[in-house]
């Protein structure tokens, strides 16, 4: 079952954007943060959809370096990846049961 994605309400987004201007990363640090965030988000999505082996095989070298760094240094990322892998395997098992019927 797919849940439609909705963004946060616009007024809340505007308040958050204003706050982040003062407390968030700026300049080159914001660029690094943004690249890492989007790369890791996309990586986790591909792991969920394709499985870890296929996802790892599709990564360009520069992306693999970033993913490997977070996997080594950031416990939160490792935990999140494990949860995604659990979801992926339970989803694949459910799909297999549906195909059997």
Short mmCIF file of N, CA and C in Angstrom, two decimals:
data_model
loop_
_atom_site.label_atom_id
_atom_site.label_comp_id
_atom_site.label_asym_id
_atom_site.label_seq_id
_atom_site.Cartn_x
_atom_site.Cartn_y
_atom_site.Cartn_z
N UNK A 1 0.85 -1.18 0.00
CA UNK A 1 0.00 0.00 0.00
C UNK A 1 0.89 1.23 0.00
N UNK A 2 0.71 2.07 -1.00
CA UNK A 2 1.49 3.30 -1.11
C UNK A 2 0.76 4.43 -0.40
N UNK A 3 1.50 5.21 0.37
CA UNK A 3 0.94 6.37 1.04
C UNK A 3 1.36 7.59 0.25
N UNK A 4 0.40 8.43 -0.15
CA UNK A 4 0.78 9.62 -0.90
C UNK A 4 1.65 10.54 -0.05
N UNK A 5 2.69 11.08 -0.66
CA UNK A 5 3.57 11.97 0.08
C UNK A 5 3.05 13.39 0.00
N UNK A 6 3.09 14.04 1.14
CA UNK A 6 2.71 15.44 1.20
C UNK A 6 3.83 16.19 1.91
N UNK A 7 4.11 17.37 1.43
CA UNK A 7 5.08 18.20 2.12
C UNK A 7 4.45 18.83 3.35
N UNK A 8 5.29 19.51 4.11
CA UNK A 8 4.75 20.20 5.27
C UNK A 8 3.98 21.44 4.79
N UNK A 9 3.06 21.95 5.60
CA UNK A 9 2.33 23.16 5.20
C UNK A 9 3.29 24.32 4.93
N UNK A 10 2.97 25.11 3.93
CA UNK A 10 3.84 26.20 3.50
C UNK A 10 4.26 27.14 4.63
N UNK A 11 3.33 27.61 5.49
CA UNK A 11 3.76 28.53 6.56
C UNK A 11 4.82 27.90 7.49
N UNK A 12 4.67 26.62 7.77
CA UNK A 12 5.66 25.96 8.62
C UNK A 12 7.00 25.86 7.89
N UNK A 13 6.96 25.56 6.60
CA UNK A 13 8.18 25.51 5.80
C UNK A 13 8.90 26.84 5.78
N UNK A 14 8.14 27.93 5.68
CA UNK A 14 8.75 29.26 5.66
C UNK A 14 9.41 29.59 6.99
N UNK A 15 8.77 29.21 8.09
CA UNK A 15 9.36 29.43 9.41
C UNK A 15 10.64 28.60 9.55
N UNK A 16 10.57 27.34 9.13
CA UNK A 16 11.76 26.49 9.22
C UNK A 16 12.90 27.04 8.38
N UNK A 17 12.60 27.53 7.18
CA UNK A 17 13.63 28.09 6.31
C UNK A 17 14.29 29.30 6.97
N UNK A 18 13.48 30.13 7.61
CA UNK A 18 14.02 31.31 8.30
C UNK A 18 14.95 30.90 9.44
N UNK A 19 14.53 29.92 10.21
CA UNK A 19 15.36 29.45 11.34
C UNK A 19 16.65 28.85 10.82
N UNK A 20 16.57 28.03 9.77
CA UNK A 20 17.76 27.37 9.25
C UNK A 20 18.77 28.36 8.68
N UNK A 21 18.31 29.54 8.27
CA UNK A 21 19.26 30.55 7.78
C UNK A 21 20.23 30.96 8.89
N UNK A 22 19.76 30.90 10.14
CA UNK A 22 20.60 31.33 11.25
C UNK A 22 21.38 30.19 11.89
N UNK A 23 20.83 28.98 11.88
CA UNK A 23 21.48 27.90 12.62
C UNK A 23 22.10 26.83 11.72
N UNK A 24 21.75 26.81 10.46
CA UNK A 24 22.21 25.75 9.57
C UNK A 24 23.56 26.06 8.96
N UNK A 25 24.10 25.09 8.21
CA UNK A 25 25.38 25.30 7.53
C UNK A 25 25.23 26.37 6.44
N UNK A 26 26.34 27.05 6.17
CA UNK A 26 26.32 28.12 5.17
C UNK A 26 27.44 27.90 4.15
N UNK A 27 27.26 28.49 2.98
CA UNK A 27 28.30 28.47 1.96
C UNK A 27 28.68 27.07 1.53
N UNK A 28 29.99 26.82 1.52
CA UNK A 28 30.50 25.53 1.05
C UNK A 28 30.03 24.40 1.97
N UNK A 29 29.87 24.69 3.26
CA UNK A 29 29.39 23.65 4.19
C UNK A 29 27.96 23.25 3.87
N UNK A 30 27.14 24.22 3.45
CA UNK A 30 25.77 23.89 3.05
C UNK A 30 25.80 23.02 1.79
N UNK A 31 26.68 23.36 0.86
CA UNK A 31 26.78 22.58 -0.38
C UNK A 31 27.18 21.13 -0.06
N UNK A 32 28.16 20.96 0.82
CA UNK A 32 28.58 19.60 1.21
C UNK A 32 27.44 18.85 1.88
N UNK A 33 26.77 19.52 2.81
CA UNK A 33 25.64 18.90 3.51
C UNK A 33 24.58 18.48 2.51
N UNK A 34 24.24 19.36 1.59
CA UNK A 34 23.17 19.09 0.63
C UNK A 34 23.52 17.91 -0.28
N UNK A 35 24.75 17.88 -0.75
CA UNK A 35 25.18 16.77 -1.61
C UNK A 35 25.13 15.45 -0.84
N UNK A 36 25.69 15.45 0.37
CA UNK A 36 25.68 14.22 1.17
C UNK A 36 24.26 13.78 1.47
N UNK A 37 23.41 14.72 1.88
CA UNK A 37 22.03 14.38 2.24
C UNK A 37 21.30 13.72 1.06
N UNK A 38 21.38 14.34 -0.10
CA UNK A 38 20.66 13.81 -1.27
C UNK A 38 21.26 12.49 -1.74
N UNK A 39 22.57 12.38 -1.70
CA UNK A 39 23.21 11.13 -2.11
C UNK A 39 22.79 9.98 -1.17
N UNK A 40 22.82 10.23 0.13
CA UNK A 40 22.45 9.18 1.10
C UNK A 40 20.97 8.84 1.01
N UNK A 41 20.14 9.84 0.82
CA UNK A 41 18.70 9.59 0.66
C UNK A 41 18.45 8.70 -0.56
N UNK A 42 19.07 9.04 -1.67
CA UNK A 42 18.88 8.25 -2.89
C UNK A 42 19.46 6.85 -2.74
N UNK A 43 20.61 6.74 -2.08
CA UNK A 43 21.22 5.44 -1.85
C UNK A 43 20.28 4.55 -1.05
N UNK A 44 19.71 5.07 0.04
CA UNK A 44 18.81 4.27 0.87
C UNK A 44 17.55 3.87 0.09
N UNK A 45 17.08 4.74 -0.77
CA UNK A 45 15.92 4.41 -1.60
C UNK A 45 16.25 3.24 -2.54
N UNK A 46 17.41 3.30 -3.16
CA UNK A 46 17.81 2.24 -4.09
C UNK A 46 18.05 0.93 -3.34
N UNK A 47 18.63 1.01 -2.14
CA UNK A 47 18.81 -0.20 -1.32
C UNK A 47 17.45 -0.83 -1.05
N UNK A 48 16.48 0.00 -0.71
CA UNK A 48 15.14 -0.51 -0.41
C UNK A 48 14.50 -1.14 -1.65
N UNK A 49 14.64 -0.50 -2.79
CA UNK A 49 13.98 -0.97 -4.01
C UNK A 49 14.71 -2.13 -4.69
N UNK A 50 16.04 -2.08 -4.72
CA UNK A 50 16.83 -3.04 -5.49
C UNK A 50 17.54 -4.07 -4.63
N UNK A 51 17.73 -3.78 -3.35
CA UNK A 51 18.55 -4.64 -2.50
C UNK A 51 19.96 -4.09 -2.42
N UNK A 52 20.66 -4.48 -1.37
CA UNK A 52 21.98 -3.91 -1.09
C UNK A 52 23.01 -4.24 -2.17
N UNK A 53 23.05 -5.48 -2.62
CA UNK A 53 24.08 -5.89 -3.58
C UNK A 53 23.96 -5.11 -4.90
N UNK A 54 22.76 -5.02 -5.42
CA UNK A 54 22.56 -4.30 -6.69
C UNK A 54 22.81 -2.80 -6.50
N UNK A 55 22.37 -2.26 -5.36
CA UNK A 55 22.59 -0.84 -5.09
C UNK A 55 24.08 -0.53 -5.02
N UNK A 56 24.83 -1.36 -4.30
CA UNK A 56 26.28 -1.15 -4.18
C UNK A 56 26.95 -1.22 -5.55
N UNK A 57 26.51 -2.13 -6.39
CA UNK A 57 27.10 -2.27 -7.71
C UNK A 57 26.82 -1.11 -8.64
N UNK A 58 25.78 -0.35 -8.35
CA UNK A 58 25.41 0.76 -9.24
C UNK A 58 26.02 2.09 -8.80
N UNK A 59 26.70 2.10 -7.66
CA UNK A 59 27.25 3.36 -7.15
C UNK A 59 28.51 3.77 -7.90
N UNK A 60 28.60 5.02 -8.32
CA UNK A 60 29.88 5.51 -8.84
C UNK A 60 30.89 5.60 -7.67
N UNK A 61 32.17 5.63 -7.99
CA UNK A 61 33.21 5.63 -6.96
C UNK A 61 33.07 6.77 -5.97
N UNK A 62 32.79 7.99 -6.45
CA UNK A 62 32.70 9.13 -5.54
C UNK A 62 31.55 8.95 -4.54
N UNK A 63 30.44 8.36 -5.00
CA UNK A 63 29.30 8.13 -4.11
C UNK A 63 29.62 7.02 -3.12
N UNK A 64 30.32 6.00 -3.57
CA UNK A 64 30.69 4.89 -2.68
C UNK A 64 31.57 5.40 -1.55
N UNK A 65 32.49 6.31 -1.85
CA UNK A 65 33.35 6.88 -0.80
C UNK A 65 32.52 7.58 0.27
N UNK A 66 31.52 8.34 -0.15
CA UNK A 66 30.67 9.07 0.80
C UNK A 66 29.84 8.09 1.62
N UNK A 67 29.20 7.13 0.96
CA UNK A 67 28.39 6.13 1.67
C UNK A 67 29.27 5.34 2.64
N UNK A 68 30.45 4.93 2.20
CA UNK A 68 31.35 4.17 3.07
C UNK A 68 31.77 4.98 4.29
N UNK A 69 32.03 6.27 4.10
CA UNK A 69 32.42 7.11 5.23
C UNK A 69 31.29 7.16 6.27
N UNK A 70 30.06 7.42 5.81
CA UNK A 70 28.94 7.48 6.75
C UNK A 70 28.69 6.12 7.40
N UNK A 71 28.85 5.05 6.66
CA UNK A 71 28.65 3.71 7.23
C UNK A 71 29.69 3.41 8.31
N UNK A 72 30.89 3.94 8.15
CA UNK A 72 31.95 3.71 9.12
C UNK A 72 31.84 4.65 10.32
N UNK A 73 31.53 5.91 10.07
CA UNK A 73 31.64 6.94 11.10
C UNK A 73 30.33 7.30 11.80
N UNK A 74 29.20 7.04 11.18
CA UNK A 74 27.93 7.53 11.72
C UNK A 74 27.00 6.38 12.10
N UNK A 75 26.85 6.16 13.39
CA UNK A 75 25.99 5.08 13.88
C UNK A 75 24.55 5.27 13.42
N UNK A 76 24.08 6.52 13.40
CA UNK A 76 22.71 6.79 12.97
C UNK A 76 22.45 6.33 11.54
N UNK A 77 23.43 6.53 10.67
CA UNK A 77 23.27 6.08 9.29
C UNK A 77 23.25 4.56 9.22
N UNK A 78 24.13 3.92 9.98
CA UNK A 78 24.14 2.44 10.00
C UNK A 78 22.79 1.90 10.48
N UNK A 79 22.25 2.51 11.53
CA UNK A 79 20.95 2.06 12.05
C UNK A 79 19.85 2.25 11.01
N UNK A 80 19.87 3.39 10.35
CA UNK A 80 18.85 3.67 9.33
C UNK A 80 18.96 2.69 8.17
N UNK A 81 20.17 2.38 7.75
CA UNK A 81 20.37 1.42 6.66
C UNK A 81 19.84 0.05 7.06
N UNK A 82 20.09 -0.37 8.29
CA UNK A 82 19.57 -1.66 8.76
C UNK A 82 18.04 -1.69 8.72
N UNK A 83 17.41 -0.59 9.12
CA UNK A 83 15.95 -0.52 9.09
C UNK A 83 15.43 -0.60 7.65
N UNK A 84 16.12 0.07 6.74
CA UNK A 84 15.73 0.03 5.33
C UNK A 84 15.88 -1.39 4.79
N UNK A 85 16.96 -2.06 5.16
CA UNK A 85 17.16 -3.44 4.71
C UNK A 85 16.08 -4.37 5.26
N UNK A 86 15.68 -4.15 6.52
CA UNK A 86 14.60 -4.94 7.10
C UNK A 86 13.30 -4.71 6.34
N UNK A 87 13.01 -3.45 6.04
CA UNK A 87 11.80 -3.12 5.27
C UNK A 87 11.85 -3.76 3.89
N UNK A 88 13.02 -3.71 3.28
CA UNK A 88 13.19 -4.26 1.94
C UNK A 88 12.95 -5.77 1.94
N UNK A 89 13.51 -6.46 2.93
CA UNK A 89 13.35 -7.91 2.96
C UNK A 89 11.93 -8.31 3.32
N UNK A 90 11.28 -7.56 4.23
CA UNK A 90 9.90 -7.90 4.57
C UNK A 90 8.96 -7.56 3.41
N UNK A 91 9.27 -6.51 2.68
CA UNK A 91 8.47 -6.14 1.51
C UNK A 91 8.62 -7.19 0.40
N UNK A 92 9.85 -7.66 0.20
CA UNK A 92 10.09 -8.69 -0.83
C UNK A 92 9.38 -9.98 -0.46
N UNK A 93 9.39 -10.31 0.83
CA UNK A 93 8.70 -11.53 1.27
C UNK A 93 7.20 -11.40 1.05
N UNK A 94 6.65 -10.23 1.34
CA UNK A 94 5.22 -10.01 1.13
C UNK A 94 4.88 -10.07 -0.36
N UNK A 95 5.75 -9.52 -1.20
CA UNK A 95 5.51 -9.58 -2.65
C UNK A 95 5.52 -11.02 -3.13
N UNK A 96 6.42 -11.82 -2.60
CA UNK A 96 6.49 -13.23 -2.98
C UNK A 96 5.24 -13.98 -2.59
N UNK A 97 4.69 -13.66 -1.43
CA UNK A 97 3.45 -14.30 -0.99
C UNK A 97 2.29 -13.92 -1.88
N UNK A 98 2.28 -12.66 -2.32
CA UNK A 98 1.20 -12.20 -3.20
C UNK A 98 1.28 -12.89 -4.55
N UNK A 99 2.50 -13.12 -5.05
CA UNK A 99 2.67 -13.77 -6.35
C UNK A 99 2.28 -15.25 -6.29
N UNK A 100 2.42 -15.86 -5.11
CA UNK A 100 2.08 -17.28 -4.95
C UNK A 100 0.58 -17.52 -5.06
N UNK A 101 -0.20 -16.49 -4.76
CA UNK A 101 -1.66 -16.66 -4.74
C UNK A 101 -2.26 -16.62 -6.11
#
